[in-house]
PDB file of C-alpha atoms and ligand atoms in Angstrom:
ATOM      1  CA  UNK A   1      83.947 122.166  74.731  1.00 41.00           C
ATOM      2  CA  UNK A   2      85.378 120.833  77.955  1.00 56.00           C
ATOM      3  CA  UNK A   3      82.895 119.090  80.176  1.00 91.00           C
ATOM      4  CA  UNK A   4      84.349 120.614  83.341  1.00 97.00           C
ATOM      5  CA  UNK A   5      86.235 123.889  83.391  1.00 97.00           C
ATOM      6  CA  UNK A   6      88.003 124.853  86.571  1.00 98.00           C
ATOM      7  CA  UNK A   7      88.836 128.517  86.189  1.00 98.00           C
ATOM      8  CA  UNK A   8      91.285 130.230  88.573  1.00 98.00           C
ATOM      9  CA  UNK A   9      89.877 128.574  91.690  1.00 98.00           C
ATOM     10  CA  UNK A  10      91.174 129.879  94.997  1.00 98.00           C
ATOM     11  CA  UNK A  11      89.720 128.794  98.316  1.00 98.00           C
ATOM     12  CA  UNK A  12      90.479 130.265 101.707  1.00 97.00           C
ATOM     13  CA  UNK A  13      88.729 128.891 104.777  1.00 97.00           C
ATOM     14  CA  UNK A  14      88.159 131.026 107.830  1.00 93.00           C
ATOM     15  CA  UNK A  15      89.208 129.006 110.848  1.00 91.00           C
ATOM     16  CA  UNK A  16      87.088 130.851 113.413  1.00 91.00           C
ATOM     17  CA  UNK A  17      88.208 128.840 116.437  1.00 91.00           C
ATOM     18  CA  UNK A  18      91.837 129.878 115.811  1.00 91.00           C
ATOM     19  CA  UNK A  19      91.040 133.265 114.291  1.00 91.00           C
ATOM     20  CA  UNK A  20      93.022 132.710 111.109  1.00 93.00           C
ATOM     21  CA  UNK A  21      92.657 132.100 107.411  1.00 94.00           C
ATOM     22  CA  UNK A  22      93.560 128.752 105.866  1.00 94.00           C
ATOM     23  CA  UNK A  23      94.588 128.933 102.215  1.00 96.00           C
ATOM     24  CA  UNK A  24      93.444 125.573 100.810  1.00 97.00           C
ATOM     25  CA  UNK A  25      93.634 126.135  97.035  1.00 98.00           C
ATOM     26  CA  UNK A  26      95.513 128.697  94.984  1.00 97.00           C
ATOM     27  CA  UNK A  27      94.689 129.474  91.364  1.00 97.00           C
ATOM     28  CA  UNK A  28      93.692 126.053  90.078  1.00 98.00           C
ATOM     29  CA  UNK A  29      93.044 125.944  86.331  1.00 98.00           C
ATOM     30  CA  UNK A  30      92.021 122.705  84.666  1.00 98.00           C
ATOM     31  CA  UNK A  31      89.923 121.628  81.701  1.00 97.00           C
ATOM     32  CA  UNK A  32      88.447 118.163  81.767  1.00 97.00           C
ATOM     33  CA  UNK A  33      86.986 116.767  78.553  1.00 96.00           C
ATOM     34  CA  UNK A  34      83.824 114.697  78.357  1.00 96.00           C
ATOM     35  CA  UNK A  35      84.465 111.027  79.226  1.00 95.00           C
ATOM     36  CA  UNK A  36      87.882 111.749  80.671  1.00 97.00           C
ATOM     37  CA  UNK A  37      89.068 109.967  83.824  1.00 98.00           C
ATOM     38  CA  UNK A  38      91.141 112.366  85.901  1.00 98.00           C
ATOM     39  CA  UNK A  39      92.824 111.550  89.205  1.00 98.00           C
ATOM     40  CA  UNK A  40      93.662 114.280  91.709  1.00 98.00           C
ATOM     41  CA  UNK A  41      96.776 113.159  93.564  1.00 98.00           C
ATOM     42  CA  UNK A  42      98.529 114.957  96.396  1.00 95.00           C
ATOM     43  CA  UNK A  43      99.539 114.819 100.042  1.00 92.00           C
ATOM     44  CA  UNK A  44      97.034 114.920 102.882  1.00 92.00           C
ATOM     45  CA  UNK A  45      95.608 118.393 103.420  1.00 93.00           C
ATOM     46  CA  UNK A  46      96.556 119.759  99.991  1.00 95.00           C
ATOM     47  CA  UNK A  47      92.961 120.586  99.087  1.00 97.00           C
ATOM     48  CA  UNK A  48      91.850 117.596  96.993  1.00 97.00           C
ATOM     49  CA  UNK A  49      88.521 117.161  98.777  1.00 97.00           C
ATOM     50  CA  UNK A  50      88.000 120.915  98.783  1.00 98.00           C
ATOM     51  CA  UNK A  51      88.401 121.019  94.995  1.00 98.00           C
ATOM     52  CA  UNK A  52      86.067 118.045  94.531  1.00 98.00           C
ATOM     53  CA  UNK A  53      83.493 119.641  96.833  1.00 98.00           C
ATOM     54  CA  UNK A  54      83.665 122.860  94.817  1.00 98.00           C
ATOM     55  CA  UNK A  55      82.981 120.904  91.600  1.00 98.00           C
ATOM     56  CA  UNK A  56      80.148 119.092  93.410  1.00 97.00           C
ATOM     57  CA  UNK A  57      78.695 122.424  94.564  1.00 98.00           C
ATOM     58  CA  UNK A  58      79.019 121.633  98.303  1.00 97.00           C
ATOM     59  CA  UNK A  59      81.629 124.376  98.763  1.00 97.00           C
ATOM     60  CA  UNK A  60      81.850 127.785  97.123  1.00 98.00           C
ATOM     61  CA  UNK A  61      85.221 129.055  95.901  1.00 98.00           C
ATOM     62  CA  UNK A  62      86.689 132.266  97.287  1.00 98.00           C
ATOM     63  CA  UNK A  63      87.715 133.235  93.753  1.00 98.00           C
ATOM     64  CA  UNK A  64      87.189 131.729  90.316  1.00 98.00           C
ATOM     65  CA  UNK A  65      84.451 129.438  89.074  1.00 98.00           C
ATOM     66  CA  UNK A  66      83.729 125.947  87.853  1.00 98.00           C
ATOM     67  CA  UNK A  67      81.530 125.253  84.863  1.00 97.00           C
ATOM     68  CA  UNK A  68      80.042 121.917  83.872  1.00 96.00           C
ATOM     69  CA  UNK A  69      78.925 121.872  80.253  1.00 94.00           C
ATOM     70  CA  UNK A  70      79.328 125.631  80.183  1.00 94.00           C
ATOM     71  CA  UNK A  71      77.025 126.194  83.152  1.00 96.00           C
ATOM     72  CA  UNK A  72      78.489 127.706  86.330  1.00 97.00           C
ATOM     73  CA  UNK A  73      78.277 125.410  89.358  1.00 98.00           C
ATOM     74  CA  UNK A  74      76.325 127.080  92.149  1.00 97.00           C
ATOM     75  CA  UNK A  75      74.856 124.124  94.007  1.00 97.00           C
ATOM     76  CA  UNK A  76      74.838 120.322  93.914  1.00 96.00           C
ATOM     77  CA  UNK A  77      72.963 118.922  90.911  1.00 93.00           C
ATOM     78  CA  UNK A  78      71.812 115.659  89.368  1.00 89.00           C
ATOM     79  CA  UNK A  79      74.389 116.121  86.579  1.00 92.00           C
ATOM     80  CA  UNK A  80      77.129 115.379  89.166  1.00 95.00           C
ATOM     81  CA  UNK A  81      77.066 112.130  91.146  1.00 93.00           C
ATOM     82  CA  UNK A  82      79.264 111.975  94.234  1.00 95.00           C
ATOM     83  CA  UNK A  83      80.816 108.909  95.877  1.00 94.00           C
ATOM     84  CA  UNK A  84      82.401 109.488  99.266  1.00 91.00           C
ATOM     85  CA  UNK A  85      85.039 107.575 101.215  1.00 87.00           C
ATOM     86  CA  UNK A  86      82.262 106.250 103.449  1.00 86.00           C
ATOM     87  CA  UNK A  87      79.182 105.491 101.391  1.00 83.00           C
ATOM     88  CA  UNK A  88      76.705 107.133 103.839  1.00 88.00           C
ATOM     89  CA  UNK A  89      73.912 104.674 103.109  1.00 95.00           C
ATOM     90  CA  UNK A  90      70.596 104.754 104.896  1.00 96.00           C
ATOM     91  CA  UNK A  91      70.761 101.818 107.321  1.00 97.00           C
ATOM     92  CA  UNK A  92      66.993 101.291 107.405  1.00 97.00           C
ATOM     93  CA  UNK A  93      66.760 100.839 103.630  1.00 97.00           C
ATOM     94  CA  UNK A  94      67.718  97.739 101.655  1.00 97.00           C
ATOM     95  CA  UNK A  95      70.380  97.707  98.956  1.00 97.00           C
ATOM     96  CA  UNK A  96      67.740  98.172  96.232  1.00 97.00           C
ATOM     97  CA  UNK A  97      65.987 100.950  98.174  1.00 96.00           C
ATOM     98  CA  UNK A  98      69.243 102.799  98.873  1.00 96.00           C
ATOM     99  CA  UNK A  99      70.194 102.657  95.202  1.00 96.00           C
ATOM    100  CA  UNK A 100      66.754 103.837  94.078  1.00 96.00           C
ATOM    101  CA  UNK A 101      66.424 106.485  96.806  1.00 94.00           C
ATOM    102  CA  UNK A 102      66.866 109.509  94.557  1.00 90.00           C
ATOM    103  CA  UNK A 103      64.457 108.066  91.995  1.00 92.00           C
ATOM    104  CA  UNK A 104      61.864 107.909  94.763  1.00 89.00           C
ATOM    105  CA  UNK A 105      62.518 111.569  95.561  1.00 88.00           C
ATOM    106  CA  UNK A 106      61.957 112.312  91.883  1.00 89.00           C
ATOM    107  CA  UNK A 107      58.551 110.658  92.132  1.00 92.00           C
ATOM    108  CA  UNK A 108      59.319 107.709  89.857  1.00 93.00           C
ATOM    109  CA  UNK A 109      56.880 104.819  90.349  1.00 95.00           C
ATOM    110  CA  UNK A 110      57.888 101.743  92.321  1.00 93.00           C
ATOM    111  CA  UNK A 111      57.976  99.241  89.434  1.00 94.00           C
ATOM    112  CA  UNK A 112      60.128 101.561  87.359  1.00 95.00           C
ATOM    113  CA  UNK A 113      62.436 102.211  90.329  1.00 94.00           C
ATOM    114  CA  UNK A 114      62.835  98.511  90.904  1.00 93.00           C
ATOM    115  CA  UNK A 115      63.665  97.855  87.278  1.00 95.00           C
ATOM    116  CA  UNK A 116      66.248 100.645  87.087  1.00 93.00           C
ATOM    117  CA  UNK A 117      67.798  99.668  90.422  1.00 95.00           C
ATOM    118  CA  UNK A 118      68.198  96.094  89.198  1.00 95.00           C
ATOM    119  CA  UNK A 119      70.221  97.226  86.185  1.00 92.00           C
ATOM    120  CA  UNK A 120      72.696  98.977  88.455  1.00 91.00           C
ATOM    121  CA  UNK A 121      72.684  96.207  91.071  1.00 94.00           C
ATOM    122  CA  UNK A 122      73.764  93.827  88.309  1.00 90.00           C
ATOM    123  CA  UNK A 123      76.306  96.322  86.991  1.00 85.00           C
ATOM    124  CA  UNK A 124      78.143  96.626  90.312  1.00 87.00           C
ATOM    125  CA  UNK A 125      77.948  92.893  91.016  1.00 88.00           C
ATOM    126  CA  UNK A 126      75.384  92.902  93.830  1.00 93.00           C
ATOM    127  CA  UNK A 127      72.864  90.483  92.316  1.00 95.00           C
ATOM    128  CA  UNK A 128      71.342  88.410  95.098  1.00 97.00           C
ATOM    129  CA  UNK A 129      71.809  91.144  97.721  1.00 97.00           C
ATOM    130  CA  UNK A 130      68.855  93.340  96.730  1.00 97.00           C
ATOM    131  CA  UNK A 131      67.004  92.866 100.025  1.00 97.00           C
ATOM    132  CA  UNK A 132      70.047  93.025 102.296  1.00 98.00           C
ATOM    133  CA  UNK A 133      70.578  95.957 104.642  1.00 97.00           C
ATOM    134  CA  UNK A 134      73.892  97.890 104.738  1.00 96.00           C
ATOM    135  CA  UNK A 135      74.821  96.318 108.098  1.00 96.00           C
ATOM    136  CA  UNK A 136      74.677  92.894 106.421  1.00 97.00           C
ATOM    137  CA  UNK A 137      77.233  93.842 103.762  1.00 95.00           C
ATOM    138  CA  UNK A 138      81.016  94.091 103.694  1.00 92.00           C
ATOM    139  CA  UNK A 139      82.773  97.450 103.274  1.00 89.00           C
ATOM    140  CA  UNK A 140      83.391  96.765  99.588  1.00 89.00           C
ATOM    141  CA  UNK A 141      79.750  95.845  99.000  1.00 92.00           C
ATOM    142  CA  UNK A 142      78.582  99.009 100.747  1.00 93.00           C
ATOM    143  CA  UNK A 143      80.902 100.975  98.502  1.00 91.00           C
ATOM    144  CA  UNK A 144      79.348  99.272  95.439  1.00 92.00           C
ATOM    145  CA  UNK A 145      75.922 100.422  96.642  1.00 95.00           C
ATOM    146  CA  UNK A 146      77.318 103.969  96.888  1.00 94.00           C
ATOM    147  CA  UNK A 147      78.610 103.741  93.323  1.00 91.00           C
ATOM    148  CA  UNK A 148      75.337 102.295  91.983  1.00 92.00           C
ATOM    149  CA  UNK A 149      73.398 105.024  93.787  1.00 94.00           C
ATOM    150  CA  UNK A 150      75.500 107.661  92.006  1.00 91.00           C
ATOM    151  CA  UNK A 151      75.295 105.922  88.591  1.00 89.00           C
ATOM    152  CA  UNK A 152      71.519 105.410  88.620  1.00 91.00           C
ATOM    153  CA  UNK A 153      70.979 109.147  88.216  1.00 88.00           C
ATOM    154  CA  UNK A 154      72.895 108.870  84.948  1.00 87.00           C
ATOM    155  CA  UNK A 155      75.124 111.831  85.841  1.00 92.00           C
ATOM    156  CA  UNK A 156      77.431 113.327  83.233  1.00 91.00           C
ATOM    157  CA  UNK A 157      80.102 113.626  85.891  1.00 96.00           C
ATOM    158  CA  UNK A 158      81.040 111.293  88.733  1.00 95.00           C
ATOM    159  CA  UNK A 159      83.078 112.762  91.566  1.00 97.00           C
ATOM    160  CA  UNK A 160      84.815 110.242  93.819  1.00 97.00           C
ATOM    161  CA  UNK A 161      86.682 111.101  97.020  1.00 96.00           C
ATOM    162  CA  UNK A 162      88.975 108.221  97.997  1.00 95.00           C
ATOM    163  CA  UNK A 163      86.094 105.747  97.679  1.00 92.00           C
ATOM    164  CA  UNK A 164      88.293 102.684  98.128  1.00 91.00           C
ATOM    165  CA  UNK A 165      90.599 103.975 100.860  1.00 89.00           C
ATOM    166  CA  UNK A 166      89.051 101.882 103.623  1.00 84.00           C
ATOM    167  CA  UNK A 167      89.164  98.597 101.682  1.00 85.00           C
ATOM    168  CA  UNK A 168      91.705  95.789 101.948  1.00 87.00           C
ATOM    169  CA  UNK A 169      94.250  95.478  99.113  1.00 90.00           C
ATOM    170  CA  UNK A 170      92.482  92.648  97.277  1.00 88.00           C
ATOM    171  CA  UNK A 171      89.007  94.203  97.385  1.00 86.00           C
ATOM    172  CA  UNK A 172      90.469  97.564  96.436  1.00 89.00           C
ATOM    173  CA  UNK A 173      92.100  96.143  93.349  1.00 91.00           C
ATOM    174  CA  UNK A 174      88.853  94.348  92.337  1.00 88.00           C
ATOM    175  CA  UNK A 175      86.873  97.557  92.806  1.00 88.00           C
ATOM    176  CA  UNK A 176      89.386  99.514  90.726  1.00 93.00           C
ATOM    177  CA  UNK A 177      89.081  97.001  87.884  1.00 92.00           C
ATOM    178  CA  UNK A 178      85.329  97.095  88.139  1.00 88.00           C
ATOM    179  CA  UNK A 179      85.210 100.876  88.111  1.00 93.00           C
ATOM    180  CA  UNK A 180      87.307 101.014  84.942  1.00 94.00           C
ATOM    181  CA  UNK A 181      85.043  98.375  83.332  1.00 91.00           C
ATOM    182  CA  UNK A 182      81.930 100.360  84.302  1.00 89.00           C
ATOM    183  CA  UNK A 183      83.460 103.573  82.975  1.00 93.00           C
ATOM    184  CA  UNK A 184      84.455 101.903  79.695  1.00 92.00           C
ATOM    185  CA  UNK A 185      80.977 100.469  79.223  1.00 87.00           C
ATOM    186  CA  UNK A 186      78.983 103.361  80.551  1.00 82.00           C
ATOM    187  CA  UNK A 187      81.178 106.369  79.864  1.00 85.00           C
ATOM    188  CA  UNK A 188      80.836 109.612  81.761  1.00 91.00           C
ATOM    189  CA  UNK A 189      83.482 111.917  83.158  1.00 96.00           C
ATOM    190  CA  UNK A 190      85.200 110.831  86.358  1.00 97.00           C
ATOM    191  CA  UNK A 191      87.181 112.977  88.775  1.00 98.00           C
ATOM    192  CA  UNK A 192      88.766 110.685  91.342  1.00 98.00           C
ATOM    193  CA  UNK A 193      90.635 111.859  94.445  1.00 98.00           C
ATOM    194  CA  UNK A 194      93.361 109.641  95.832  1.00 96.00           C
ATOM    195  CA  UNK A 195      96.648 109.880  97.646  1.00 91.00           C
ATOM    196  CA  UNK A 196      97.789 106.531  96.273  1.00 95.00           C
ATOM    197  CA  UNK A 197     100.223 106.739  93.344  1.00 96.00           C
ATOM    198  CA  UNK A 198      99.383 103.174  92.289  1.00 96.00           C
ATOM    199  CA  UNK A 199      95.659 103.873  92.316  1.00 97.00           C
ATOM    200  CA  UNK A 200      96.081 106.996  90.187  1.00 98.00           C
ATOM    201  CA  UNK A 201      98.256 105.070  87.703  1.00 98.00           C
ATOM    202  CA  UNK A 202      95.821 102.157  87.443  1.00 97.00           C
ATOM    203  CA  UNK A 203      92.745 104.358  86.989  1.00 98.00           C
ATOM    204  CA  UNK A 204      93.466 107.666  85.323  1.00 97.00           C
ATOM    205  CA  UNK A 205      93.746 108.954  81.788  1.00 97.00           C
ATOM    206  CA  UNK A 206      95.419 111.926  83.421  1.00 98.00           C
ATOM    207  CA  UNK A 207      96.884 112.586  86.840  1.00 98.00           C
ATOM    208  CA  UNK A 208      96.835 116.032  88.396  1.00 98.00           C
ATOM    209  CA  UNK A 209      99.698 116.141  90.893  1.00 98.00           C
ATOM    210  CA  UNK A 210      99.055 118.831  93.492  1.00 97.00           C
ATOM    211  CA  UNK A 211     101.456 120.719  95.742  1.00 96.00           C
ATOM    212  CA  UNK A 212     101.092 120.986  99.489  1.00 95.00           C
ATOM    213  CA  UNK A 213      98.714 123.561 100.879  1.00 94.00           C
ATOM    214  CA  UNK A 214      97.679 125.864  99.385  1.00 95.00           C
ATOM    215  CA  UNK A 215      97.107 123.310  96.647  1.00 96.00           C
ATOM    216  CA  UNK A 216      98.335 124.252  93.199  1.00 97.00           C
ATOM    217  CA  UNK A 217      98.828 122.035  90.178  1.00 98.00           C
ATOM    218  CA  UNK A 218     102.417 120.818  90.232  1.00 97.00           C
ATOM    219  CA  UNK A 219     102.151 118.742  87.064  1.00 98.00           C
ATOM    220  CA  UNK A 220      99.497 117.417  84.740  1.00 98.00           C
ATOM    221  CA  UNK A 221     100.446 113.941  83.549  1.00 98.00           C
ATOM    222  CA  UNK A 222      98.960 112.260  80.460  1.00 97.00           C
ATOM    223  CA  UNK A 223      98.891 108.502  80.991  1.00 97.00           C
ATOM    224  CA  UNK A 224      99.271 106.977  77.609  1.00 93.00           C
ATOM    225  CA  UNK A 225      99.272 103.409  78.966  1.00 96.00           C
ATOM    226  CA  UNK A 226      97.061 100.697  77.462  1.00 95.00           C
ATOM    227  CA  UNK A 227      94.219  99.257  79.531  1.00 95.00           C
ATOM    228  CA  UNK A 228      93.996  97.099  81.499  1.00 93.00           C
ATOM    229  CA  UNK A 229      97.100  98.591  83.049  1.00 96.00           C
ATOM    230  CA  UNK A 230      99.972  96.175  83.472  1.00 96.00           C
ATOM    231  CA  UNK A 231     101.393  97.104  86.863  1.00 94.00           C
ATOM    232  CA  UNK A 232     104.471  94.991  86.215  1.00 96.00           C
ATOM    233  CA  UNK A 233     105.200  96.556  82.795  1.00 96.00           C
ATOM    234  CA  UNK A 234     108.232  98.760  82.114  1.00 97.00           C
ATOM    235  CA  UNK A 235     106.137 101.756  80.916  1.00 97.00           C
ATOM    236  CA  UNK A 236     103.949 101.612  84.007  1.00 98.00           C
ATOM    237  CA  UNK A 237     106.976 101.505  86.272  1.00 98.00           C
ATOM    238  CA  UNK A 238     108.793 104.324  84.441  1.00 97.00           C
ATOM    239  CA  UNK A 239     105.719 106.460  84.982  1.00 97.00           C
ATOM    240  CA  UNK A 240     105.446 105.324  88.587  1.00 98.00           C
ATOM    241  CA  UNK A 241     109.059 106.356  89.227  1.00 98.00           C
ATOM    242  CA  UNK A 242     108.333 109.770  87.758  1.00 97.00           C
ATOM    243  CA  UNK A 243     105.189 110.295  89.848  1.00 97.00           C
ATOM    244  CA  UNK A 244     106.856 109.026  93.033  1.00 97.00           C
ATOM    245  CA  UNK A 245     109.714 111.475  92.503  1.00 97.00           C
ATOM    246  CA  UNK A 246     107.247 114.311  92.040  1.00 97.00           C
ATOM    247  CA  UNK A 247     105.368 113.334  95.198  1.00 95.00           C
ATOM    248  CA  UNK A 248     108.625 113.133  97.117  1.00 95.00           C
ATOM    249  CA  UNK A 249     109.564 116.595  95.918  1.00 96.00           C
ATOM    250  CA  UNK A 250     106.122 117.961  96.797  1.00 94.00           C
ATOM    251  CA  UNK A 251     106.219 116.357 100.251  1.00 91.00           C
ATOM    252  CA  UNK A 252     109.594 117.966 100.963  1.00 92.00           C
ATOM    253  CA  UNK A 253     108.107 121.473 100.530  1.00 89.00           C
ATOM    254  CA  UNK A 254     106.629 122.932 103.706  1.00 85.00           C
ATOM    255  CA  UNK A 255     102.858 123.499 103.740  1.00 80.00           C
ATOM    256  CA  UNK A 256     101.656 127.071 104.240  1.00 81.00           C
ATOM    257  CA  UNK A 257     101.228 128.085 107.888  1.00 74.00           C
TER     258      UNK A 257
HETATM  259  N1  ATP B   1      85.577 123.699 106.619  1.00 78.70           N
HETATM  260  C1  ATP B   1      86.862 123.960 106.810  1.00 78.70           C
HETATM  261  N2  ATP B   1      87.258 124.944 107.653  1.00 78.70           N
HETATM  262  C2  ATP B   1      88.560 125.261 107.835  1.00 78.70           C
HETATM  263  N3  ATP B   1      89.571 124.614 107.186  1.00 78.70           N
HETATM  264  C3  ATP B   1      89.242 123.635 106.333  1.00 78.70           C
HETATM  265  C4  ATP B   1      87.884 123.245 106.097  1.00 78.70           C
HETATM  266  N4  ATP B   1      87.887 122.226 105.198  1.00 78.70           N
HETATM  267  C5  ATP B   1      89.166 121.987 104.886  1.00 78.70           C
HETATM  268  N5  ATP B   1      89.987 122.834 105.571  1.00 78.70           N
HETATM  269  C6  ATP B   1      91.448 122.885 105.464  1.00 78.70           C
HETATM  270  O1  ATP B   1      91.782 123.008 104.087  1.00 78.70           O
HETATM  271  C7  ATP B   1      92.922 122.198 103.797  1.00 78.70           C
HETATM  272  C8  ATP B   1      92.589 121.244 102.673  1.00 78.70           C
HETATM  273  O2  ATP B   1      91.673 120.268 103.152  1.00 78.70           O
HETATM  274  P1  ATP B   1      91.151 119.058 102.243  1.00 78.70           P
HETATM  275  O3  ATP B   1      90.210 118.281 103.079  1.00 78.70           O
HETATM  276  O4  ATP B   1      90.660 119.598 100.957  1.00 78.70           O
HETATM  277  O5  ATP B   1      92.504 118.241 101.997  1.00 78.70           O
HETATM  278  P2  ATP B   1      92.727 116.823 101.279  1.00 78.70           P
HETATM  279  O6  ATP B   1      93.763 117.025 100.226  1.00 78.70           O
HETATM  280  O7  ATP B   1      91.425 116.263 100.858  1.00 78.70           O
HETATM  281  O8  ATP B   1      93.357 115.941 102.443  1.00 78.70           O
HETATM  282  P3  ATP B   1      93.219 114.335 102.747  1.00 78.70           P
HETATM  283  O9  ATP B   1      94.065 113.637 101.727  1.00 78.70           O
HETATM  284  O10 ATP B   1      93.763 114.191 104.122  1.00 78.70           O
HETATM  285  O11 ATP B   1      91.767 113.986 102.643  1.00 78.70           O
HETATM  286  C9  ATP B   1      93.328 121.543 105.104  1.00 78.70           C
HETATM  287  O12 ATP B   1      94.370 122.266 105.695  1.00 78.70           O
HETATM  288  C10 ATP B   1      92.087 121.622 105.960  1.00 78.70           C
HETATM  289  O13 ATP B   1      92.425 121.738 107.324  1.00 78.70           O
HETATM  290 MG1   MG B   2      90.299 114.585 101.439  1.00 78.70          MG
END
């Protein structure tokens, strides 16, 4: 059984200030197996975040449905951890407290929270920063807190919306490596939104290339490349050429009015 089933998802937004309908997604069908790492790749405005938000349960589809483990998604749930582009941490809480925040809401005792938080602090490489506040951390470190906060709930699915977009090239590449290492060690199903071809090629088992709005699936690419990905290798670059050509073709199509 697929972990996530996206069944004929269509989403139309009503743009009330302009009195018109915006078709964001059109008939998206996709099965994602347990422990898969899928990247959603497409031009700005093609509906990537909308699709992720529907899986997360923050948005409802106009048509179709998403199931996770056979259960229809109707609202956000602890089975799906979400990491946003900006980590939205609570500035008045320390790193450890931010990471353990949801455990506190669940009523888990302080000692237990601290112990669990420490495991994930170590996992994302933040040892020594437990008592720091978000304002005392770099962008990459804040993003690590966001990832640890999602992982601590032990979700079956992690949904990530361009989590590394704001980082410099070096930090981004370190975070990508770390994410793959965490996924390999920890497992779980990842759906990762990006508009970077390189990022999708470095991270994904599969890449879903989307068309311009309304977003449809243009091509589903299986990435049969060994890990860690060798970005200078011939196979990687053949695949990159293919994906870049697809993106170029997609970008040349006009978006819906
Ligand atoms: N709440 C909303 N109301 C009206 N239109 C919306 C709403 N949310 C998204 N849209 C529209 O739906 C389309 C898809 O938006 P979405 O944010 O999913 O794109 P995206 O692929 O994530 O883009 P980007 O790469 O720039 O983040 C856009 O045209 C956007 O203007
Ligand atoms: Mg987006």
